[in-house]
Coordinates of C-alpha atoms (C1' of nucleotides) in Angstrom, one line a residue:
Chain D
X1 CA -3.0 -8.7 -0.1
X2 CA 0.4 -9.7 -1.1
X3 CA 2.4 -12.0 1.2
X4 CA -0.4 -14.3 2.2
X5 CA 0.5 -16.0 5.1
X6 CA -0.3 -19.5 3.4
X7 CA -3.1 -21.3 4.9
X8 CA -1.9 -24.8 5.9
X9 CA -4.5 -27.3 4.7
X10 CA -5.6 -29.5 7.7
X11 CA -3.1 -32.3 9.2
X12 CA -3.9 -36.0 9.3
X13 CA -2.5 -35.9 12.9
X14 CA -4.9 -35.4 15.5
X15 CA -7.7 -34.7 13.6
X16 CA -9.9 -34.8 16.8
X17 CA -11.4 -31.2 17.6
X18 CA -12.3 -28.8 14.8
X19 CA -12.7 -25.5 16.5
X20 CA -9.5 -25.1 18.1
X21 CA -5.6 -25.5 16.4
X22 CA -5.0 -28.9 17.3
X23 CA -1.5 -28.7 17.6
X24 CA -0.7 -25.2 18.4
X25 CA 1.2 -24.1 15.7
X26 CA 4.8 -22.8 16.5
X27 CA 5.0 -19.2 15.5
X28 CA 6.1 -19.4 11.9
X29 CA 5.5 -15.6 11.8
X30 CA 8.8 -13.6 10.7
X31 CA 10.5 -11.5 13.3
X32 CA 8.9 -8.3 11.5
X33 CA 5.7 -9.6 10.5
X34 CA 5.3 -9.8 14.7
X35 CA 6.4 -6.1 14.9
X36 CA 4.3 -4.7 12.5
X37 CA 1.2 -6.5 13.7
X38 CA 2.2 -5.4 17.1
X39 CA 3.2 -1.7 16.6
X40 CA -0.5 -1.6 13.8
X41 CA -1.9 -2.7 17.8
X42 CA -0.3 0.0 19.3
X43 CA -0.8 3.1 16.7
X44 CA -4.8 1.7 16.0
X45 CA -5.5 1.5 20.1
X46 CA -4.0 4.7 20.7
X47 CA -1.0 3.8 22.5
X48 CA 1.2 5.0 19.9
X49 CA -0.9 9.0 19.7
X50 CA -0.1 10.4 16.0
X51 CA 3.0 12.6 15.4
X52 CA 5.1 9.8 17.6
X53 CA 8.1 10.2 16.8
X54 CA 9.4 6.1 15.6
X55 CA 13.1 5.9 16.0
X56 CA 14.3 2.5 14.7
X57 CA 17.1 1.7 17.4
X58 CA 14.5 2.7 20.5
X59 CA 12.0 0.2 19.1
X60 CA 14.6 -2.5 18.3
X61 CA 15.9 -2.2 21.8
X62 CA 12.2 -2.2 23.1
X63 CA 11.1 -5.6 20.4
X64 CA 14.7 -7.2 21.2
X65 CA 15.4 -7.5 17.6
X66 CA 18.1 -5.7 16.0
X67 CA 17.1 -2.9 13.4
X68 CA 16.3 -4.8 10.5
X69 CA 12.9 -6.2 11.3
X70 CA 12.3 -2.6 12.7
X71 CA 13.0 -0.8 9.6
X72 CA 10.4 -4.2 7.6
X73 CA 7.9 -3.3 9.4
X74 CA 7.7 0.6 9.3
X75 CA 8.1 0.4 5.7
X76 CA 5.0 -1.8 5.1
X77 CA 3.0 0.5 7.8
X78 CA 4.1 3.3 5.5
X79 CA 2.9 1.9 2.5
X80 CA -0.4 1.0 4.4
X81 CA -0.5 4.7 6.0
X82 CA -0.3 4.7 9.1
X83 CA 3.0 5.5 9.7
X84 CA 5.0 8.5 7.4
X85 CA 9.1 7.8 6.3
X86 CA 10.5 11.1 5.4
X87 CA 14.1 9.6 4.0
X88 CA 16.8 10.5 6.4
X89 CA 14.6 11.7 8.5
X90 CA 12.8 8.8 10.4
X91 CA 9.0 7.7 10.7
X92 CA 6.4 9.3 12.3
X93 CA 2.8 8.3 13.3
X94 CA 0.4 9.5 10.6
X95 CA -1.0 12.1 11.5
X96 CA -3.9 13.3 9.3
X97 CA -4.9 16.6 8.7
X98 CA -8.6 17.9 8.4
X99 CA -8.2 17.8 4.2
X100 CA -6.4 14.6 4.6
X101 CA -9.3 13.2 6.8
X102 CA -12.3 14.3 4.1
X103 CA -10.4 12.8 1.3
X104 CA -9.9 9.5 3.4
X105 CA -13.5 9.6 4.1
X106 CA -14.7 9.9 0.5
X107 CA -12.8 7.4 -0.6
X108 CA -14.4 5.1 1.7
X109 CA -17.5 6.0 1.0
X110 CA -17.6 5.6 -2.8
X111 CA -15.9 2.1 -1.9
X112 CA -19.2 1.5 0.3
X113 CA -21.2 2.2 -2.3
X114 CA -19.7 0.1 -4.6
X115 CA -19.7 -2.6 -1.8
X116 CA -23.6 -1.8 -1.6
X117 CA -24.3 -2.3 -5.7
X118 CA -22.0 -5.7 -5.7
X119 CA -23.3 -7.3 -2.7
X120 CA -27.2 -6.9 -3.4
X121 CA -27.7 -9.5 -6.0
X122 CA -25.7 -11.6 -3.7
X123 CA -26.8 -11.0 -0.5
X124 CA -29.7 -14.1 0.9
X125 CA -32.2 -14.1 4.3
X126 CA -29.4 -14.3 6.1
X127 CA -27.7 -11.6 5.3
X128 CA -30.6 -9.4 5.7
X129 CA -31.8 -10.5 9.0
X130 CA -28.2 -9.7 10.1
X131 CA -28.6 -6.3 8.5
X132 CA -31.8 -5.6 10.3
X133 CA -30.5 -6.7 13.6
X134 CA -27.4 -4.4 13.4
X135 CA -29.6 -1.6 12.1
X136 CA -32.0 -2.0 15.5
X137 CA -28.4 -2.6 17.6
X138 CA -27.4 0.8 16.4
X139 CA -30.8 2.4 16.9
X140 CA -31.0 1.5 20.3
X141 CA -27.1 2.4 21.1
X142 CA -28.5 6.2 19.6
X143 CA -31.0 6.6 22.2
X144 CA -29.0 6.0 24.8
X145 CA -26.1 8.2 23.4
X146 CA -23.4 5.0 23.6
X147 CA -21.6 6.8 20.7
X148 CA -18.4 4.1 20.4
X149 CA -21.2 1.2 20.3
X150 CA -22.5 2.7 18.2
X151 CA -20.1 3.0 15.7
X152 CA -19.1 -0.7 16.6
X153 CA -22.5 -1.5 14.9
X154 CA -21.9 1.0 12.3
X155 CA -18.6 -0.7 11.3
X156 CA -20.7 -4.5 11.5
X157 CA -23.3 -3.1 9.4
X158 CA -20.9 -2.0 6.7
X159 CA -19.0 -4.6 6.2
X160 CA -21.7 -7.2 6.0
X161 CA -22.0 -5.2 2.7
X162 CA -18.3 -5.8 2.0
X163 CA -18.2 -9.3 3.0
X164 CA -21.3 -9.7 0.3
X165 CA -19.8 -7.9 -1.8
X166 CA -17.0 -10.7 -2.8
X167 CA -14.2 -8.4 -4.2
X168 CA -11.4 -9.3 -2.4
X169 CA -9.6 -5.9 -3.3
X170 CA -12.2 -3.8 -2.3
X171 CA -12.3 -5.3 0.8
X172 CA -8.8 -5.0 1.8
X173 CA -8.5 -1.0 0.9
X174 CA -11.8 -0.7 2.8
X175 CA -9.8 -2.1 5.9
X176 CA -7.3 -0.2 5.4
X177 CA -8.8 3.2 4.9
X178 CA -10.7 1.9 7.8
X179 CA -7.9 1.7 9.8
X180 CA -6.4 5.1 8.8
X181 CA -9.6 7.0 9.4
X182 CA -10.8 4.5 12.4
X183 CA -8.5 6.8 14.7
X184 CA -10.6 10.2 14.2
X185 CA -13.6 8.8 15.1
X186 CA -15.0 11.8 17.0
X187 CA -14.2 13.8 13.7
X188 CA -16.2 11.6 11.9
X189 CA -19.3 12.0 14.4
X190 CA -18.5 15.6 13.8
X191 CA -18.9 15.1 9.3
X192 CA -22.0 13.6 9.8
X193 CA -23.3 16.0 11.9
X194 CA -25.4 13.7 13.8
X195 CA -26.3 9.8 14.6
X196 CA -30.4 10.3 13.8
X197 CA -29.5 11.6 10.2
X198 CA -27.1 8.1 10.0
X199 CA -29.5 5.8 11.2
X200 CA -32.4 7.5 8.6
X201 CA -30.1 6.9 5.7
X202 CA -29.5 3.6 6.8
X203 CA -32.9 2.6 7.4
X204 CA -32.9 3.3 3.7
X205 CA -30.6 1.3 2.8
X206 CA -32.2 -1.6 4.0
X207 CA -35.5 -1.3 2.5
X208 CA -34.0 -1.3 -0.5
X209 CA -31.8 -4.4 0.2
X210 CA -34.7 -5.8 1.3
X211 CA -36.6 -4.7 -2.0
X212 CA -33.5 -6.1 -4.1
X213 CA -33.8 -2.7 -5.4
X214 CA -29.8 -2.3 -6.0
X215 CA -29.9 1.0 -7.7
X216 CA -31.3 2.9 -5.1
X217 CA -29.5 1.5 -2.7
X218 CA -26.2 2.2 -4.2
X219 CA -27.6 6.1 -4.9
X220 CA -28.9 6.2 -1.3
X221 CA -25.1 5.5 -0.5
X222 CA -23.9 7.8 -2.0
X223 CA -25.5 10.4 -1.7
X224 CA -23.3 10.1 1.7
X225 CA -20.1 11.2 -0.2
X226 CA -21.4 14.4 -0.6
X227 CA -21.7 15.4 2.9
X228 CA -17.9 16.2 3.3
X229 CA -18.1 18.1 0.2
X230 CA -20.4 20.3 1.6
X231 CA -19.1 20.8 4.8
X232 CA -16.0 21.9 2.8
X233 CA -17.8 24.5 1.2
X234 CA -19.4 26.5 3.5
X235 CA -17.1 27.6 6.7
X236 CA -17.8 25.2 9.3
X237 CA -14.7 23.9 10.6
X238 CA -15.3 20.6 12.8
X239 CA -11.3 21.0 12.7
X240 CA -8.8 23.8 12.4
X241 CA -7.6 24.0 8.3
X242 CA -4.5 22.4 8.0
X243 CA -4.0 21.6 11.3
X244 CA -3.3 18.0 12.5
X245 CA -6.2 16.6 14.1
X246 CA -5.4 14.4 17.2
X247 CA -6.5 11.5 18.7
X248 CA -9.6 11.8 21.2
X249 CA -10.6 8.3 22.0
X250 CA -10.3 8.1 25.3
X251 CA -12.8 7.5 27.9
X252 CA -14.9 4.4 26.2
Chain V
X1 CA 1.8 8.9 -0.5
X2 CA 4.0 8.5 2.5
X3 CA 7.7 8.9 1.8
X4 CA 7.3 12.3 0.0
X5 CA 10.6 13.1 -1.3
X6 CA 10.6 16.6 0.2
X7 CA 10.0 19.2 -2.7
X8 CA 13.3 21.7 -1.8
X9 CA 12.4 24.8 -2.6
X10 CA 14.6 27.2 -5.1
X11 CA 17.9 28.0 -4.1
X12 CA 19.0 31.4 -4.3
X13 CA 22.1 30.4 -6.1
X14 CA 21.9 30.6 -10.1
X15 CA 18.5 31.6 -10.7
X16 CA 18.5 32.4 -14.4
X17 CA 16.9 29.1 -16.1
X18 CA 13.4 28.2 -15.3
X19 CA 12.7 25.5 -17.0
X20 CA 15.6 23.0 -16.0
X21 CA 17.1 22.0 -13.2
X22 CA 19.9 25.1 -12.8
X23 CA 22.7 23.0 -10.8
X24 CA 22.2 19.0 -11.8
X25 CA 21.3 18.3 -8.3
X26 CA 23.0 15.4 -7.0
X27 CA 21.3 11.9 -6.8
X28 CA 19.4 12.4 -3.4
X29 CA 17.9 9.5 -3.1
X30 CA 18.5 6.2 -1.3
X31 CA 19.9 3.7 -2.9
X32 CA 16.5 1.3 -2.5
X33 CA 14.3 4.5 -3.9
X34 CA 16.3 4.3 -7.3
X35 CA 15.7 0.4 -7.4
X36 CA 11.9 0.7 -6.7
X37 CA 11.4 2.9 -9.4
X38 CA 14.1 1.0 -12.0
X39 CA 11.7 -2.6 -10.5
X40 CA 8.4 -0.2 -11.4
X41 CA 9.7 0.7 -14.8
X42 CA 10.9 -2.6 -16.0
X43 CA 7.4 -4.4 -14.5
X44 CA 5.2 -1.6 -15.7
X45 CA 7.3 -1.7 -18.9
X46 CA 6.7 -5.8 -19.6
X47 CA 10.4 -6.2 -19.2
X48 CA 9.6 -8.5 -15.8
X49 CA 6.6 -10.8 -17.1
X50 CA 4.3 -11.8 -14.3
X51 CA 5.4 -14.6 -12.6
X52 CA 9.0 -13.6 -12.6
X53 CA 10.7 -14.6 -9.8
X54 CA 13.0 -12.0 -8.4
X55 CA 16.1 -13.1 -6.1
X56 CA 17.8 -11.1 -4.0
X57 CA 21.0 -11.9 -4.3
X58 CA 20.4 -12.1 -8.3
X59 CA 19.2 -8.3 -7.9
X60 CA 21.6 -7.1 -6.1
X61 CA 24.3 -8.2 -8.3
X62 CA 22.7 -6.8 -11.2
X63 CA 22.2 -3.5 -9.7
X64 CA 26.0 -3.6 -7.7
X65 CA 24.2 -2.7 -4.4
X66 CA 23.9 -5.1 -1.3
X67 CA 20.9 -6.7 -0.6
X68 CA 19.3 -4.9 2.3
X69 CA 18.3 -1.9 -0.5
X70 CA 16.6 -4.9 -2.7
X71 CA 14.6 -6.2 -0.1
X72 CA 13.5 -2.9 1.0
X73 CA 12.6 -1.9 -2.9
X74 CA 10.8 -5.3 -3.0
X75 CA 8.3 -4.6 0.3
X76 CA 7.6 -1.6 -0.7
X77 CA 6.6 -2.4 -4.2
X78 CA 5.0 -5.8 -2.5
X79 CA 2.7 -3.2 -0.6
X80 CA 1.9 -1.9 -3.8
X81 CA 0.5 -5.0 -5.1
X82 CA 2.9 -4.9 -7.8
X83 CA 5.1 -8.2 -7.0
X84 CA 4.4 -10.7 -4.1
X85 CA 6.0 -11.8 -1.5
X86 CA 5.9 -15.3 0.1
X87 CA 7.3 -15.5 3.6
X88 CA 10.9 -17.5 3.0
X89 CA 9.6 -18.2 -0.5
X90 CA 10.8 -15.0 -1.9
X91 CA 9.4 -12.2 -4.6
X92 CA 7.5 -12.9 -8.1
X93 CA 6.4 -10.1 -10.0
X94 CA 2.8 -10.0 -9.1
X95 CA 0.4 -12.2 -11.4
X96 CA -3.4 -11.2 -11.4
X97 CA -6.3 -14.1 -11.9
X98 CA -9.0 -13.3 -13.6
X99 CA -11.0 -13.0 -10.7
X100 CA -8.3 -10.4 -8.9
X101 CA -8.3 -8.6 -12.5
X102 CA -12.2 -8.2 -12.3
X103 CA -11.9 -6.9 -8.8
X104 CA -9.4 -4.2 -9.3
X105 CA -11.1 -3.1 -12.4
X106 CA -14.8 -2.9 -10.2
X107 CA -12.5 -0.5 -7.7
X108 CA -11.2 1.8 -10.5
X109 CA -14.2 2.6 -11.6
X110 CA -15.8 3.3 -8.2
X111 CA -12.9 5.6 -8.2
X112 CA -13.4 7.2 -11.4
X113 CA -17.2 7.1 -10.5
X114 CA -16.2 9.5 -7.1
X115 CA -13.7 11.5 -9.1
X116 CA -16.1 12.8 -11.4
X117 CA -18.8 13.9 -9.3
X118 CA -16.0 15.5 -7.0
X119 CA -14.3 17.1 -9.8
X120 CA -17.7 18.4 -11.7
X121 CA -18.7 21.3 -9.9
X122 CA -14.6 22.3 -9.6
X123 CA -14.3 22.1 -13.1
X124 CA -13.6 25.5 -15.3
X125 CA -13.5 25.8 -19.5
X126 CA -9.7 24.9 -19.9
X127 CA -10.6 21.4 -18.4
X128 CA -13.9 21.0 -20.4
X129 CA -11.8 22.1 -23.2
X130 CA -9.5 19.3 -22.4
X131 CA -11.7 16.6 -22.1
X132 CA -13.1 17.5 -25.8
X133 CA -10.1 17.1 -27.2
X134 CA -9.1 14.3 -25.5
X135 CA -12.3 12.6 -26.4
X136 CA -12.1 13.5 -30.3
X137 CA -8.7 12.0 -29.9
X138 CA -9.9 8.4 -29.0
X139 CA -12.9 9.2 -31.6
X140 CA -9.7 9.6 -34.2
X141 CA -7.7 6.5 -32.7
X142 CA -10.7 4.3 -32.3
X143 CA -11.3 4.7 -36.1
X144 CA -7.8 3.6 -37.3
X145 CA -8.0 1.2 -34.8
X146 CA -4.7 2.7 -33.3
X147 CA -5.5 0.3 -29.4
X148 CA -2.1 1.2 -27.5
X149 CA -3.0 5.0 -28.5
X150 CA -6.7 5.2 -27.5
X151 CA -5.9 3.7 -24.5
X152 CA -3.4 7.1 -23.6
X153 CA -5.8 9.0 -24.7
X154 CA -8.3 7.1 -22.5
X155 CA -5.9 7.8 -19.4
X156 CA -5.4 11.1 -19.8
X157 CA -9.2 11.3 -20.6
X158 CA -9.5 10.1 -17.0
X159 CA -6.8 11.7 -15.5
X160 CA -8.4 14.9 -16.2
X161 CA -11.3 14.1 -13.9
X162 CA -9.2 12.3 -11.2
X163 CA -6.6 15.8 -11.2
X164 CA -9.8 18.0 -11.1
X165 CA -11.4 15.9 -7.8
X166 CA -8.7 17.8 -5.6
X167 CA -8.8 14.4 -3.6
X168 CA -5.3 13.2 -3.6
X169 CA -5.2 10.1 -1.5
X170 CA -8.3 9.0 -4.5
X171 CA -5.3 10.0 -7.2
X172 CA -3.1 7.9 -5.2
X173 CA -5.2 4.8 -5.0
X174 CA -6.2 5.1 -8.7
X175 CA -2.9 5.1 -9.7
X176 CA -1.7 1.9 -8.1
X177 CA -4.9 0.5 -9.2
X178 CA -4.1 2.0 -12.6
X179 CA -0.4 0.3 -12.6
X180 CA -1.7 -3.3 -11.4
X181 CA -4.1 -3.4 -14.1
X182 CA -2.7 -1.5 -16.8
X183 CA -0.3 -4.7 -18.1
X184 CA -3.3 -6.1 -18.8
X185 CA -4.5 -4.0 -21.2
X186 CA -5.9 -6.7 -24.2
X187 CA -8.2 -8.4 -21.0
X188 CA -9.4 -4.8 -20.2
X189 CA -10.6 -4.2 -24.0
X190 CA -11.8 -7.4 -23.8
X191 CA -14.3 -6.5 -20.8
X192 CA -14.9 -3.4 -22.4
X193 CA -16.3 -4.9 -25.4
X194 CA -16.0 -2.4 -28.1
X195 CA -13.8 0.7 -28.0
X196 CA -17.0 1.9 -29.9
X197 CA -18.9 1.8 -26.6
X198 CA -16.3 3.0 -24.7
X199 CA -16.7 6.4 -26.6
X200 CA -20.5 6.6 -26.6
X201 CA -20.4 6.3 -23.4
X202 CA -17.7 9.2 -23.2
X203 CA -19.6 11.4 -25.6
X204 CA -22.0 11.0 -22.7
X205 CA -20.2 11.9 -20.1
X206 CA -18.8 14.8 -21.8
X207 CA -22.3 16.6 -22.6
X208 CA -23.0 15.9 -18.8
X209 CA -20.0 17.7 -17.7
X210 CA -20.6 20.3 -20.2
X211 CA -24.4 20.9 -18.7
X212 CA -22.6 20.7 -15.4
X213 CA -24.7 18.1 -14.2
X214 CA -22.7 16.0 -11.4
X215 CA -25.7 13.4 -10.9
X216 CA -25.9 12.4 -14.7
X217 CA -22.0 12.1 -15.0
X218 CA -21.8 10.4 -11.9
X219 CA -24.3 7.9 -12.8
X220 CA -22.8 7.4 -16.5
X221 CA -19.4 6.3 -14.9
X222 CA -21.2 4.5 -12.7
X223 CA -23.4 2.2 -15.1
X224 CA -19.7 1.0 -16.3
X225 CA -19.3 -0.5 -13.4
X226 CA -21.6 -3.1 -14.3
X227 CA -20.0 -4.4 -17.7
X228 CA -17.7 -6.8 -15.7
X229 CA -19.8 -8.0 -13.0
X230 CA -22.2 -9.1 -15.7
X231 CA -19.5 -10.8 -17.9
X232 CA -18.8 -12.6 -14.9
X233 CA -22.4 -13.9 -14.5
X234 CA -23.0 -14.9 -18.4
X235 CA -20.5 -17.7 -19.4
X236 CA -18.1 -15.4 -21.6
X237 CA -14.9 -15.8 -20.7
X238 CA -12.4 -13.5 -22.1
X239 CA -9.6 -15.2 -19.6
X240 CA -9.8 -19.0 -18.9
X241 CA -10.9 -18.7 -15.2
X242 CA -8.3 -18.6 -12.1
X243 CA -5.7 -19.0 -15.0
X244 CA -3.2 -16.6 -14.6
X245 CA -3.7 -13.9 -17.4
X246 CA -0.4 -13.2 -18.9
X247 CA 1.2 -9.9 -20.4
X248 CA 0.2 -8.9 -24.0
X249 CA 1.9 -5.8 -24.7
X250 CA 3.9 -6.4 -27.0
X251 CA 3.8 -4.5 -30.5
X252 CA 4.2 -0.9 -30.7
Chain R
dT1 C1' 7.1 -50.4 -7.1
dA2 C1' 5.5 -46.9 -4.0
dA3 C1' 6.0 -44.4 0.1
dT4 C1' 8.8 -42.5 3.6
dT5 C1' 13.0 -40.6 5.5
dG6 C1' 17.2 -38.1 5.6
dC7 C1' 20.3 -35.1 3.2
dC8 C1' 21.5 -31.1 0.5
dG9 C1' 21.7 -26.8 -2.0
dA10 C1' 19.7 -22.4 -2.3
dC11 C1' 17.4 -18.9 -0.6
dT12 C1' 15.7 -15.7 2.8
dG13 C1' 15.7 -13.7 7.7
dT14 C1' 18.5 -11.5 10.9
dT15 C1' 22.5 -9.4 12.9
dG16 C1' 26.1 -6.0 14.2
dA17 C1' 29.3 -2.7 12.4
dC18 C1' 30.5 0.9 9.4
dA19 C1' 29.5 5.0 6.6
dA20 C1' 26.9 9.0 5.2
dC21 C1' 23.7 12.3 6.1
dT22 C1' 20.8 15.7 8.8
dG23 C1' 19.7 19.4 11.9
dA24 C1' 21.1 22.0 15.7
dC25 C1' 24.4 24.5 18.1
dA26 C1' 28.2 27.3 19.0
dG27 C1' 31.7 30.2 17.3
dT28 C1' 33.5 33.7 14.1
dC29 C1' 33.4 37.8 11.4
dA30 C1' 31.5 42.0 9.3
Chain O
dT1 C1' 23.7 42.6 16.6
dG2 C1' 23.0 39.7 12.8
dA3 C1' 24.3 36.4 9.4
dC4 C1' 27.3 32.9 8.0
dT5 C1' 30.3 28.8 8.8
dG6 C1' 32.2 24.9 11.0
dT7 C1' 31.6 21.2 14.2
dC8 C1' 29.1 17.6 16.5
dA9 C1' 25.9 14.2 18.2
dG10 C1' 22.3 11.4 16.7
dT11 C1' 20.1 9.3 13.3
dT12 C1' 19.3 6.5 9.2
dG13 C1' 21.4 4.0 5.0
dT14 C1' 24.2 0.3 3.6
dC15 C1' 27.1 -3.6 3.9
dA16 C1' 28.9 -8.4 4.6
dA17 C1' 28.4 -12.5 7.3
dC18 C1' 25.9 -15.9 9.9
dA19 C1' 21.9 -18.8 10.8
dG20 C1' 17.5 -20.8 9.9
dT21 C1' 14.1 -22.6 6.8
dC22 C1' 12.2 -24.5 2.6
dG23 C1' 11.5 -27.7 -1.3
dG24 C1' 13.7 -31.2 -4.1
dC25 C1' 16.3 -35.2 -4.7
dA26 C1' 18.2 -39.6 -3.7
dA27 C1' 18.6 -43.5 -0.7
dT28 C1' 16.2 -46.7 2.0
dT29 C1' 12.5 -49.8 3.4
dA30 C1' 8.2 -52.5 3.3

DNA sequence: TAATTGCCGACTGTTGACAACTGACAGTCA
DNA sequence: TGACTGTCAGTTGTCAACAGTCGGCAATTA
């Protein structure tokens, strides 16, 4: 949100092609803007499993840079959550536990909803075509059990809503609670039970879209929130209390 | 949320006094901890206007520390959206457009919006008893048109609901929301309108929580929501438009 | 005069070294 | 044997210096 990595407006020189850089740009990136964005790659993929332990002069011997960038670029991943600084202690690959998890997920949600109630009075055909296609992708991705398309569609269709939604802000703390919660994926399959009960809700969601019909759409969404909640309440544990949960995306 | 500064728990040694600190512990913290927090005060405070530009080296003379501490203090607050960072440009104490204003202010309520209807059915009398009070206290404030005091009382009015929602990465995210907009608090009474609705629409809320009923509370926070996205459609503009809305807080 | 080019000061980005702290281990003593 | 204390390696926190980049200003040229 903050250090905008200013857009350069285009160059008179070379003004030839316009869907590739015409003069590819020299890397203007700082040294630790290229180490967070590379170690985000790693932790997000996988490569990097939470509870990996982050020392600074390891990964400034692996980068090539000295510690300074290294110690940049685990502070911002901090303040973005995905990595945790104990002070004198060193940094650590989030690692979120079950309670940690829900609360992630509600957040999200109640940020989808609000996504869902801005974008409808701004949302034309074309949006709504692309919802209905993604809605049909993810139906068809259900039958066949392909659970990580699945979810690929899942991710498309929300943020069409966010996209719409033109709030800038809301966007960015959607990524990033994305990103924190994007790592527990099978968990999440586990919160909502199941993929038909998804795909019913969000076949709701779209007749209303397509009805303009904002408020139901928006109470249709979140009536999701509450799912967590309830799971929380009665003793099904799709993870051990208080225990960190661990990655499990392997295997597509 | 990240860097918790590790609650130690009570030492054996001199426990008489429960309600100070028994031996005045020794300043733990690093050196660029104390400067965030001295840069969060003086921001949050009005003592840095928006669109003060913060030098290092200017910094770290004034505080009579080097400047890797500053720079540190300064990502980690640039994370928090409270100044900005241009690469090789340096830091400014973050200045919010009306546009970005509107946005964070949608967020916060979403937030307040899941807070409440998390916090409902968790709710017991002391809390309700809370909330009355707090609400006759902005009744009381409102009436002598006492603004900088209504608006605690408003807060803590809030606070209540965002404490009893047990979800603490939402209290987390509120709060930084709450500190970016809170400088701006004359633009936020001007979206609100009226204090006067501001309380009807509490007095609301209260009887819903007081029924218990999570769904009419819920959707009372949630008609809020609306007030600024409809400002933003009619032509009343209470800040010129992509001007950069500058602090009012002086006076009391 | 207007536009371009080169220079310059000031600032940030990065580095390597030093200092302080932490947790663990081994040794000592009751 | 058990608890306490001192030491130690490894780590992070901090510093001062160097190098690179940016925007502004002045000199130059058409």
């Amino acid at each position: 949100m903050t250090e905008t990595s200013s857009q350069t407006e285009g160059s008179p020189v070379g003004a030839a092609l316009d869907d590739a850089p015409v003069e590819t740009r020299v890397d203007n990136r700082t040294l630790w803007e290229q180490v967070r964005e590379k170690l985000r790659e790693d932790i997000l993929s996988g490569s990097l499993a939470p509870g990996t332990v982050l020392s600074e002069v390891a990964l400034a011997e692996s980068f090539g840079v000295s510690r300074g960038p290294i110690r940049e670029a685990l502070g911002r991943l901090a303040a973005e959550g995905l990595v945790t600084i104990k002070p004198r202690r060193g940094a650590v690959v989030t690692e979120l536990t079950r309670d940690e998890f829900i609360d992630s997920y509600q957040v999200r949600e109640a940020l989808e909803t609000l996504a869902v109630s801005l974008a409808i009075p701004r949302m034309g055909p074309a949006e709504v075509d692309e919802l209905r296609a993604l809605h049909r992708q993810m139906v068809d991705h259900a039958e066949r059990g392909e659970v990580n398309a699945f979810f690929e569609a899942n991710a498309a269709f929300h943020d069409v809503f966010i996209k719409a939604s033109g709030n800038r802000r809301l966007a960015e703390m959607y990524k990033r609670l994305l990103e924190q919660t994007a790592r527990y994926l099978a968990h999440s399959l586990a919160l909502r039970g199941s993929l038909g009960k998804s795909i019913a809700e969000h076949a709701a969601i779209v007749e209303a879209v397509e009805a303009g019909d904002a408020d139901s759409a928006a109470r249709l969404m979140a009536d999701h929130i509450e799912v967590p909640q309830r799971l929380e309440e009665t003793d099904e544990h799709p993870v051990p209390p208080d225990q960190p949960v661990t990655n499990t995306n392997e295997g597509t």
